[in-house]
Short mmCIF file of N, CA and C in Angstrom, two decimals:
data_model
loop_
_atom_site.label_atom_id
_atom_site.label_comp_id
_atom_site.label_asym_id
_atom_site.label_seq_id
_atom_site.Cartn_x
_atom_site.Cartn_y
_atom_site.Cartn_z
N MET A 1 -30.41 -42.50 -11.66
CA MET A 1 -30.99 -41.92 -10.47
C MET A 1 -30.07 -40.85 -9.87
N THR A 2 -28.75 -41.09 -9.81
CA THR A 2 -27.85 -40.07 -9.28
C THR A 2 -27.85 -38.83 -10.13
N GLU A 3 -28.04 -39.01 -11.45
CA GLU A 3 -28.07 -37.85 -12.33
C GLU A 3 -29.24 -36.94 -11.98
N THR A 4 -30.37 -37.52 -11.66
CA THR A 4 -31.54 -36.74 -11.28
C THR A 4 -31.31 -36.03 -9.96
N LYS A 5 -30.70 -36.74 -8.99
CA LYS A 5 -30.40 -36.11 -7.70
C LYS A 5 -29.43 -34.96 -7.88
N ASP A 6 -28.42 -35.17 -8.73
CA ASP A 6 -27.45 -34.10 -8.99
C ASP A 6 -28.15 -32.90 -9.62
N SER A 7 -29.07 -33.16 -10.55
CA SER A 7 -29.80 -32.07 -11.21
C SER A 7 -30.63 -31.30 -10.21
N VAL A 8 -31.24 -32.01 -9.27
CA VAL A 8 -32.05 -31.36 -8.24
C VAL A 8 -31.16 -30.50 -7.35
N LYS A 9 -29.98 -31.02 -6.97
CA LYS A 9 -29.05 -30.25 -6.14
C LYS A 9 -28.59 -28.99 -6.87
N ILE A 10 -28.26 -29.15 -8.13
CA ILE A 10 -27.78 -28.00 -8.91
C ILE A 10 -28.90 -26.98 -9.07
N ARG A 11 -30.12 -27.43 -9.38
CA ARG A 11 -31.26 -26.52 -9.53
C ARG A 11 -31.49 -25.77 -8.22
N HIS A 12 -31.41 -26.48 -7.09
CA HIS A 12 -31.60 -25.85 -5.78
C HIS A 12 -30.52 -24.79 -5.53
N LEU A 13 -29.26 -25.11 -5.84
CA LEU A 13 -28.19 -24.14 -5.67
C LEU A 13 -28.38 -22.92 -6.58
N MET A 14 -28.87 -23.15 -7.79
CA MET A 14 -29.12 -22.04 -8.72
C MET A 14 -30.20 -21.11 -8.15
N GLU A 15 -31.25 -21.71 -7.62
CA GLU A 15 -32.33 -20.91 -7.04
C GLU A 15 -31.84 -20.10 -5.85
N GLN A 16 -31.01 -20.72 -5.04
CA GLN A 16 -30.44 -20.00 -3.89
C GLN A 16 -29.53 -18.87 -4.35
N ALA A 17 -28.76 -19.14 -5.39
CA ALA A 17 -27.83 -18.13 -5.90
C ALA A 17 -28.59 -16.92 -6.43
N GLU A 18 -29.74 -17.14 -7.05
CA GLU A 18 -30.51 -16.04 -7.63
C GLU A 18 -31.03 -15.08 -6.57
N ARG A 19 -31.05 -15.50 -5.33
CA ARG A 19 -31.48 -14.63 -4.23
C ARG A 19 -30.36 -13.72 -3.73
N LEU A 20 -29.14 -14.02 -4.15
CA LEU A 20 -27.98 -13.25 -3.70
C LEU A 20 -27.84 -11.96 -4.50
N PRO A 21 -27.06 -11.02 -4.00
CA PRO A 21 -26.75 -9.83 -4.79
C PRO A 21 -26.10 -10.25 -6.12
N LYS A 22 -26.23 -9.41 -7.12
CA LYS A 22 -25.81 -9.74 -8.48
C LYS A 22 -24.41 -10.35 -8.56
N GLN A 23 -23.42 -9.68 -7.98
CA GLN A 23 -22.04 -10.15 -8.11
C GLN A 23 -21.85 -11.51 -7.44
N ASP A 24 -22.45 -11.69 -6.27
CA ASP A 24 -22.35 -12.98 -5.57
C ASP A 24 -23.05 -14.07 -6.37
N CYS A 25 -24.21 -13.74 -6.94
CA CYS A 25 -24.94 -14.70 -7.76
C CYS A 25 -24.09 -15.17 -8.94
N ILE A 26 -23.46 -14.22 -9.60
CA ILE A 26 -22.61 -14.56 -10.76
C ILE A 26 -21.48 -15.49 -10.34
N VAL A 27 -20.86 -15.21 -9.20
CA VAL A 27 -19.75 -16.05 -8.72
C VAL A 27 -20.24 -17.47 -8.46
N VAL A 28 -21.38 -17.61 -7.80
CA VAL A 28 -21.92 -18.94 -7.49
C VAL A 28 -22.29 -19.67 -8.77
N LEU A 29 -22.97 -19.00 -9.69
CA LEU A 29 -23.37 -19.65 -10.93
C LEU A 29 -22.17 -20.06 -11.78
N LYS A 30 -21.16 -19.21 -11.84
CA LYS A 30 -19.95 -19.58 -12.60
C LYS A 30 -19.25 -20.77 -11.96
N THR A 31 -19.25 -20.81 -10.64
CA THR A 31 -18.64 -21.94 -9.94
C THR A 31 -19.40 -23.21 -10.23
N LEU A 32 -20.73 -23.14 -10.20
CA LEU A 32 -21.56 -24.31 -10.54
C LEU A 32 -21.28 -24.77 -11.97
N MET A 33 -21.24 -23.81 -12.88
CA MET A 33 -21.00 -24.15 -14.29
C MET A 33 -19.64 -24.82 -14.46
N ALA A 34 -18.63 -24.30 -13.79
CA ALA A 34 -17.29 -24.89 -13.88
C ALA A 34 -17.29 -26.30 -13.29
N THR A 35 -18.00 -26.48 -12.19
CA THR A 35 -18.05 -27.80 -11.55
C THR A 35 -18.73 -28.82 -12.46
N VAL A 36 -19.86 -28.43 -13.04
CA VAL A 36 -20.59 -29.34 -13.94
C VAL A 36 -19.73 -29.67 -15.16
N ALA A 37 -19.09 -28.66 -15.73
CA ALA A 37 -18.26 -28.89 -16.92
C ALA A 37 -17.11 -29.83 -16.58
N GLU A 38 -16.51 -29.63 -15.41
CA GLU A 38 -15.40 -30.48 -15.01
C GLU A 38 -15.87 -31.90 -14.74
N GLU A 39 -17.02 -32.05 -14.09
CA GLU A 39 -17.57 -33.38 -13.79
C GLU A 39 -17.86 -34.16 -15.06
N HIS A 40 -18.27 -33.47 -16.10
CA HIS A 40 -18.60 -34.14 -17.36
C HIS A 40 -17.40 -34.21 -18.29
N GLY A 41 -16.26 -33.78 -17.80
CA GLY A 41 -15.04 -33.87 -18.60
C GLY A 41 -14.99 -32.87 -19.74
N ASP A 42 -15.77 -31.81 -19.65
CA ASP A 42 -15.82 -30.80 -20.72
C ASP A 42 -14.77 -29.72 -20.43
N TRP A 43 -13.52 -30.07 -20.70
CA TRP A 43 -12.43 -29.15 -20.40
C TRP A 43 -12.44 -27.92 -21.31
N THR A 44 -13.01 -28.05 -22.49
CA THR A 44 -13.10 -26.90 -23.38
C THR A 44 -13.97 -25.82 -22.74
N GLN A 45 -15.12 -26.24 -22.20
CA GLN A 45 -16.01 -25.28 -21.53
C GLN A 45 -15.33 -24.71 -20.29
N THR A 46 -14.63 -25.53 -19.53
CA THR A 46 -13.93 -25.07 -18.32
C THR A 46 -12.89 -24.03 -18.68
N LEU A 47 -12.11 -24.30 -19.71
CA LEU A 47 -11.09 -23.35 -20.15
C LEU A 47 -11.72 -22.07 -20.69
N ARG A 48 -12.81 -22.19 -21.44
CA ARG A 48 -13.51 -21.03 -21.99
C ARG A 48 -13.96 -20.11 -20.84
N MET A 49 -14.50 -20.71 -19.80
CA MET A 49 -14.95 -19.92 -18.65
C MET A 49 -13.78 -19.25 -17.94
N ALA A 50 -12.68 -19.97 -17.82
CA ALA A 50 -11.50 -19.39 -17.17
C ALA A 50 -10.97 -18.21 -17.97
N ILE A 51 -10.98 -18.34 -19.28
CA ILE A 51 -10.52 -17.25 -20.15
C ILE A 51 -11.45 -16.05 -20.01
N GLU A 52 -12.77 -16.29 -20.02
CA GLU A 52 -13.73 -15.19 -19.87
C GLU A 52 -13.52 -14.45 -18.55
N GLU A 53 -13.31 -15.22 -17.49
CA GLU A 53 -13.08 -14.61 -16.18
C GLU A 53 -11.82 -13.76 -16.20
N ALA A 54 -10.76 -14.29 -16.80
CA ALA A 54 -9.50 -13.55 -16.85
C ALA A 54 -9.67 -12.26 -17.66
N GLU A 55 -10.45 -12.33 -18.74
CA GLU A 55 -10.67 -11.13 -19.57
C GLU A 55 -11.50 -10.08 -18.84
N GLU A 56 -12.42 -10.51 -17.98
CA GLU A 56 -13.28 -9.58 -17.24
C GLU A 56 -12.56 -8.93 -16.05
N ARG A 57 -11.53 -9.59 -15.58
CA ARG A 57 -10.84 -9.11 -14.38
C ARG A 57 -10.19 -7.76 -14.64
N GLU A 58 -10.41 -6.86 -13.70
CA GLU A 58 -9.78 -5.54 -13.79
C GLU A 58 -8.42 -5.61 -13.13
N GLU A 59 -7.44 -5.12 -13.82
CA GLU A 59 -6.08 -5.11 -13.29
C GLU A 59 -5.79 -3.73 -12.73
N ALA A 60 -5.27 -3.70 -11.55
CA ALA A 60 -4.87 -2.41 -10.98
C ALA A 60 -3.58 -1.97 -11.66
N ALA A 61 -3.53 -0.73 -12.00
CA ALA A 61 -2.32 -0.21 -12.64
C ALA A 61 -1.18 -0.24 -11.62
N GLU A 62 -0.03 -0.65 -12.08
CA GLU A 62 1.13 -0.67 -11.19
C GLU A 62 1.57 0.77 -10.98
N LEU A 63 1.54 1.17 -9.74
CA LEU A 63 1.93 2.53 -9.41
C LEU A 63 3.38 2.55 -8.95
N HIS A 64 4.09 3.47 -9.46
CA HIS A 64 5.46 3.69 -9.01
C HIS A 64 5.70 5.18 -8.95
N SER A 65 6.43 5.56 -7.96
CA SER A 65 6.77 6.95 -7.78
C SER A 65 8.00 7.28 -8.62
N ARG A 66 8.20 8.53 -8.85
CA ARG A 66 9.44 8.93 -9.52
C ARG A 66 10.56 9.06 -8.51
N TYR A 67 10.23 8.81 -7.25
CA TYR A 67 11.22 8.89 -6.18
C TYR A 67 11.62 7.50 -5.72
N ARG A 68 12.72 7.45 -5.03
CA ARG A 68 13.14 6.20 -4.38
C ARG A 68 13.62 6.54 -2.98
N ILE A 69 13.75 5.53 -2.17
CA ILE A 69 14.21 5.72 -0.81
C ILE A 69 15.74 5.70 -0.83
N SER A 70 16.35 6.68 -0.23
CA SER A 70 17.80 6.73 -0.16
C SER A 70 18.31 5.47 0.54
N LYS A 71 19.40 4.90 0.03
CA LYS A 71 19.93 3.66 0.61
C LYS A 71 20.28 3.83 2.09
N GLN A 72 20.71 5.01 2.46
CA GLN A 72 21.09 5.25 3.86
C GLN A 72 19.86 5.46 4.74
N LYS A 73 18.67 5.59 4.14
CA LYS A 73 17.48 5.92 4.91
C LYS A 73 16.42 4.81 4.91
N THR A 74 16.75 3.64 4.39
CA THR A 74 15.77 2.56 4.33
C THR A 74 15.28 2.17 5.72
N THR A 75 16.19 2.06 6.67
CA THR A 75 15.78 1.68 8.03
C THR A 75 14.89 2.75 8.64
N ALA A 76 15.23 4.01 8.43
CA ALA A 76 14.39 5.10 8.94
C ALA A 76 12.99 5.03 8.31
N PHE A 77 12.93 4.75 7.02
CA PHE A 77 11.66 4.61 6.32
C PHE A 77 10.84 3.48 6.95
N VAL A 78 11.49 2.34 7.17
CA VAL A 78 10.80 1.18 7.76
C VAL A 78 10.30 1.53 9.16
N LYS A 79 11.14 2.17 9.96
CA LYS A 79 10.72 2.54 11.32
C LYS A 79 9.50 3.46 11.27
N LEU A 80 9.56 4.48 10.45
CA LEU A 80 8.45 5.44 10.37
C LEU A 80 7.16 4.78 9.92
N PHE A 81 7.22 4.06 8.82
CA PHE A 81 5.98 3.52 8.27
C PHE A 81 5.46 2.32 9.03
N ARG A 82 6.32 1.65 9.77
CA ARG A 82 5.82 0.59 10.65
C ARG A 82 4.97 1.22 11.76
N ILE A 83 5.39 2.36 12.27
CA ILE A 83 4.63 3.06 13.31
C ILE A 83 3.39 3.70 12.69
N ILE A 84 3.52 4.30 11.53
CA ILE A 84 2.37 4.92 10.86
C ILE A 84 1.31 3.85 10.56
N TYR A 85 1.74 2.65 10.20
CA TYR A 85 0.81 1.54 9.97
C TYR A 85 -0.10 1.35 11.18
N ASP A 86 0.45 1.47 12.38
CA ASP A 86 -0.33 1.25 13.60
C ASP A 86 -1.35 2.34 13.87
N LEU A 87 -1.34 3.43 13.11
CA LEU A 87 -2.35 4.46 13.25
C LEU A 87 -3.65 4.08 12.53
N HIS A 88 -3.60 3.00 11.75
CA HIS A 88 -4.78 2.48 11.03
C HIS A 88 -5.42 3.52 10.12
N ILE A 89 -4.60 4.25 9.39
CA ILE A 89 -5.14 5.23 8.45
C ILE A 89 -5.13 4.70 7.01
N PHE A 90 -4.56 3.52 6.80
CA PHE A 90 -4.50 2.95 5.46
C PHE A 90 -5.45 1.76 5.37
N GLU A 91 -6.09 1.65 4.21
CA GLU A 91 -7.00 0.55 3.93
C GLU A 91 -6.51 -0.21 2.71
N THR A 92 -7.00 -1.43 2.58
CA THR A 92 -6.76 -2.19 1.37
C THR A 92 -7.69 -1.66 0.29
N ALA A 93 -7.50 -2.08 -0.94
CA ALA A 93 -8.33 -1.60 -2.04
C ALA A 93 -9.80 -1.94 -1.84
N ASP A 94 -10.07 -3.02 -1.09
CA ASP A 94 -11.47 -3.39 -0.85
C ASP A 94 -12.06 -2.75 0.41
N GLY A 95 -11.35 -1.78 1.00
CA GLY A 95 -11.91 -1.01 2.10
C GLY A 95 -11.65 -1.55 3.50
N ARG A 96 -10.81 -2.55 3.62
CA ARG A 96 -10.49 -3.09 4.95
C ARG A 96 -9.23 -2.43 5.48
N ILE A 97 -9.17 -2.29 6.80
CA ILE A 97 -7.97 -1.72 7.42
C ILE A 97 -6.79 -2.63 7.10
N ALA A 98 -5.67 -2.05 6.73
CA ALA A 98 -4.46 -2.82 6.45
C ALA A 98 -4.16 -3.71 7.66
N SER A 99 -3.90 -4.99 7.41
CA SER A 99 -3.75 -5.93 8.52
C SER A 99 -2.42 -6.67 8.55
N ASN A 100 -1.50 -6.31 7.68
CA ASN A 100 -0.20 -6.96 7.67
C ASN A 100 0.86 -5.88 7.50
N SER A 101 1.54 -5.56 8.59
CA SER A 101 2.49 -4.44 8.56
C SER A 101 3.63 -4.69 7.59
N GLU A 102 4.10 -5.92 7.51
CA GLU A 102 5.23 -6.20 6.62
C GLU A 102 4.83 -6.01 5.16
N ASP A 103 3.66 -6.53 4.77
CA ASP A 103 3.18 -6.32 3.40
C ASP A 103 3.01 -4.83 3.12
N PHE A 104 2.43 -4.13 4.09
CA PHE A 104 2.19 -2.70 3.92
C PHE A 104 3.50 -1.94 3.66
N VAL A 105 4.47 -2.15 4.53
CA VAL A 105 5.73 -1.41 4.42
C VAL A 105 6.49 -1.84 3.15
N CYS A 106 6.51 -3.12 2.86
CA CYS A 106 7.21 -3.59 1.66
C CYS A 106 6.55 -3.08 0.39
N ASP A 107 5.21 -3.08 0.34
CA ASP A 107 4.50 -2.54 -0.83
C ASP A 107 4.77 -1.05 -0.99
N LEU A 108 4.79 -0.34 0.11
CA LEU A 108 5.08 1.09 0.06
C LEU A 108 6.51 1.32 -0.43
N GLY A 109 7.42 0.47 0.02
CA GLY A 109 8.79 0.56 -0.47
C GLY A 109 8.85 0.36 -1.98
N LEU A 110 8.10 -0.62 -2.48
CA LEU A 110 8.08 -0.86 -3.93
C LEU A 110 7.51 0.34 -4.68
N TYR A 111 6.51 0.98 -4.08
CA TYR A 111 5.97 2.19 -4.70
C TYR A 111 7.08 3.22 -4.89
N PHE A 112 7.98 3.27 -3.90
CA PHE A 112 9.10 4.19 -3.99
C PHE A 112 10.33 3.53 -4.60
N ASN A 113 10.09 2.53 -5.45
CA ASN A 113 11.14 1.88 -6.24
C ASN A 113 12.27 1.32 -5.39
N THR A 114 11.93 0.82 -4.21
CA THR A 114 12.92 0.26 -3.30
C THR A 114 12.39 -1.05 -2.75
N GLU A 115 13.14 -2.12 -2.97
CA GLU A 115 12.73 -3.41 -2.43
C GLU A 115 13.20 -3.49 -0.98
N ILE A 116 12.26 -3.76 -0.10
CA ILE A 116 12.59 -3.88 1.32
C ILE A 116 12.50 -5.35 1.68
N ARG A 117 13.61 -5.87 2.14
CA ARG A 117 13.66 -7.27 2.55
C ARG A 117 13.91 -7.34 4.05
N ASN A 118 13.33 -8.32 4.66
CA ASN A 118 13.56 -8.59 6.08
C ASN A 118 13.28 -7.37 6.96
N MET A 119 12.07 -6.86 6.85
CA MET A 119 11.70 -5.69 7.64
C MET A 119 11.92 -5.94 9.13
N ARG A 120 11.55 -7.10 9.59
CA ARG A 120 11.69 -7.42 11.03
C ARG A 120 13.17 -7.39 11.45
N ASN A 121 14.04 -7.88 10.60
CA ASN A 121 15.48 -7.85 10.91
C ASN A 121 15.99 -6.41 10.96
N LEU A 122 15.53 -5.58 10.03
CA LEU A 122 15.94 -4.17 10.04
C LEU A 122 15.51 -3.51 11.34
N LEU A 123 14.27 -3.77 11.76
CA LEU A 123 13.77 -3.16 13.00
C LEU A 123 14.53 -3.69 14.22
N SER A 124 14.79 -4.99 14.25
CA SER A 124 15.54 -5.57 15.38
C SER A 124 16.93 -4.97 15.47
N SER A 125 17.61 -4.87 14.34
CA SER A 125 18.95 -4.30 14.32
C SER A 125 18.91 -2.84 14.78
N ALA A 126 17.91 -2.11 14.31
CA ALA A 126 17.80 -0.70 14.68
C ALA A 126 17.57 -0.53 16.18
N LYS A 127 16.81 -1.44 16.77
CA LYS A 127 16.56 -1.34 18.22
C LYS A 127 17.84 -1.55 19.02
N ARG A 128 18.73 -2.36 18.49
CA ARG A 128 19.98 -2.65 19.21
C ARG A 128 21.01 -1.54 19.09
N THR A 129 20.85 -0.61 18.15
CA THR A 129 21.87 0.41 17.92
C THR A 129 21.85 1.53 18.94
N GLY A 130 20.76 1.73 19.62
CA GLY A 130 20.70 2.82 20.60
C GLY A 130 20.22 4.13 20.02
N ASN A 131 20.08 4.21 18.69
CA ASN A 131 19.58 5.45 18.09
C ASN A 131 18.23 5.24 17.41
N PHE A 132 17.51 4.24 17.85
CA PHE A 132 16.21 3.90 17.26
C PHE A 132 15.27 5.10 17.25
N MET A 133 15.27 5.87 18.30
CA MET A 133 14.31 6.95 18.45
C MET A 133 14.72 8.24 17.74
N ASP A 134 15.93 8.31 17.19
CA ASP A 134 16.42 9.54 16.55
C ASP A 134 15.47 10.06 15.48
N VAL A 135 14.99 9.19 14.61
CA VAL A 135 14.12 9.63 13.51
C VAL A 135 12.80 10.17 14.07
N PHE A 136 12.32 9.59 15.16
CA PHE A 136 11.07 10.07 15.74
C PHE A 136 11.27 11.40 16.47
N GLU A 137 12.43 11.55 17.09
CA GLU A 137 12.73 12.84 17.73
C GLU A 137 12.84 13.95 16.69
N ARG A 138 13.48 13.63 15.56
CA ARG A 138 13.60 14.62 14.48
C ARG A 138 12.22 14.93 13.91
N LEU A 139 11.41 13.92 13.76
CA LEU A 139 10.04 14.10 13.29
C LEU A 139 9.26 15.00 14.24
N HIS A 140 9.45 14.79 15.54
CA HIS A 140 8.79 15.63 16.54
C HIS A 140 9.25 17.08 16.42
N GLU A 141 10.55 17.27 16.23
CA GLU A 141 11.08 18.64 16.07
C GLU A 141 10.46 19.32 14.85
N LEU A 142 10.39 18.61 13.75
CA LEU A 142 9.82 19.18 12.53
C LEU A 142 8.33 19.47 12.70
N ALA A 143 7.62 18.56 13.35
CA ALA A 143 6.19 18.77 13.59
C ALA A 143 5.98 19.98 14.51
N GLN A 144 6.82 20.11 15.52
CA GLN A 144 6.72 21.25 16.44
C GLN A 144 6.96 22.56 15.70
N ALA A 145 7.98 22.56 14.85
CA ALA A 145 8.28 23.76 14.06
C ALA A 145 7.12 24.09 13.13
N TYR A 146 6.54 23.09 12.52
CA TYR A 146 5.41 23.29 11.64
C TYR A 146 4.23 23.86 12.42
N TYR A 147 3.99 23.30 13.59
CA TYR A 147 2.90 23.75 14.45
C TYR A 147 3.08 25.21 14.86
N GLU A 148 4.29 25.56 15.21
CA GLU A 148 4.57 26.92 15.69
C GLU A 148 4.67 27.93 14.56
N LYS A 149 5.20 27.52 13.41
CA LYS A 149 5.44 28.48 12.32
C LYS A 149 4.48 28.31 11.15
N GLY A 150 3.64 27.32 11.21
CA GLY A 150 2.70 27.09 10.11
C GLY A 150 3.39 26.53 8.89
N ASP A 151 2.82 26.82 7.73
CA ASP A 151 3.36 26.29 6.47
C ASP A 151 4.71 26.87 6.11
N GLY A 152 5.10 27.94 6.76
CA GLY A 152 6.32 28.63 6.38
C GLY A 152 7.57 28.06 6.98
N LEU A 153 7.71 26.74 7.06
CA LEU A 153 8.93 26.16 7.62
C LEU A 153 10.16 26.67 6.89
N ASN A 154 10.07 26.77 5.59
CA ASN A 154 11.23 27.23 4.81
C ASN A 154 11.34 28.75 4.80
N ALA A 155 10.27 29.43 5.20
CA ALA A 155 10.31 30.90 5.20
C ALA A 155 11.41 31.40 6.14
N GLY A 156 11.56 30.76 7.28
CA GLY A 156 12.63 31.15 8.21
C GLY A 156 13.99 30.97 7.60
N LYS A 157 14.17 29.91 6.87
CA LYS A 157 15.46 29.67 6.20
C LYS A 157 15.70 30.71 5.13
N ARG A 158 14.62 31.06 4.39
CA ARG A 158 14.77 32.09 3.35
C ARG A 158 15.10 33.44 3.97
N ALA A 159 14.45 33.76 5.09
CA ALA A 159 14.71 35.04 5.77
C ALA A 159 16.16 35.08 6.26
N GLU A 160 16.64 33.98 6.84
CA GLU A 160 18.03 33.91 7.30
C GLU A 160 18.98 34.12 6.12
N ALA A 161 18.68 33.51 4.99
CA ALA A 161 19.54 33.64 3.81
C ALA A 161 19.55 35.08 3.32
N ARG A 162 18.37 35.75 3.33
CA ARG A 162 18.30 37.15 2.92
C ARG A 162 19.13 38.03 3.84
N GLU A 163 18.99 37.79 5.16
CA GLU A 163 19.77 38.58 6.13
C GLU A 163 21.26 38.38 5.91
N TRP A 164 21.65 37.16 5.70
CA TRP A 164 23.06 36.85 5.47
C TRP A 164 23.56 37.54 4.21
N GLN A 165 22.73 37.48 3.15
CA GLN A 165 23.09 38.14 1.89
C GLN A 165 23.18 39.65 2.08
N GLN A 166 22.24 40.25 2.86
CA GLN A 166 22.28 41.69 3.10
C GLN A 166 23.53 42.07 3.87
N ARG A 167 23.92 41.24 4.87
CA ARG A 167 25.14 41.54 5.60
C ARG A 167 26.35 41.49 4.68
N LEU A 168 26.36 40.50 3.79
CA LEU A 168 27.47 40.41 2.83
C LEU A 168 27.48 41.64 1.93
N ASP A 169 26.30 42.03 1.44
CA ASP A 169 26.20 43.22 0.57
C ASP A 169 26.67 44.46 1.33
N PHE A 170 26.26 44.61 2.58
CA PHE A 170 26.64 45.78 3.40
C PHE A 170 28.15 45.80 3.62
N ASP A 171 28.69 44.62 3.98
CA ASP A 171 30.13 44.54 4.20
C ASP A 171 30.89 44.87 2.92
N TRP A 172 30.38 44.48 1.79
CA TRP A 172 31.02 44.75 0.51
C TRP A 172 31.01 46.24 0.21
N GLU A 173 29.86 46.88 0.48
CA GLU A 173 29.72 48.30 0.19
C GLU A 173 30.62 49.14 1.12
N SER A 174 30.74 48.74 2.38
CA SER A 174 31.51 49.54 3.30
C SER A 174 33.01 49.36 3.15
N SER A 175 33.48 48.37 2.40
CA SER A 175 34.93 48.23 2.25
C SER A 175 35.49 48.97 1.10
#
């Protein structure tokens, strides 16, 4: 009698699953199949299903940059990206807003071939030093220069170098 009740429950769940979107339906049906196989002690079927699932799973390629974070700049990196995290411009792969600042900053560090440990300790220590805002002030200066001069931030440096070289050339010619 319990076997019949179980069959009715499973049939009902299957019918409900078929009303779901394709991917959700597949997940429910695979779960039912695994449950039934496990209940009947059919570990071969359970393992076969686990292997099929593992083979179907798409693996994200491990991304790494050719750059790394300078050892002297790790705290500055953490400070910057912890604040950038709060701008909510980054999403997870499934389209949700990033919701864990430590994971976000540490993962970004790994992308730049740098393991970041104890982000909270780095930030706490930085707050106690009295120069916590230095990196943000420098960032503001650079942004202001970019705003005022456009893309040619380095153009001013190149012009200064040309002027300096011309003065050297002139001084050389006049001696």
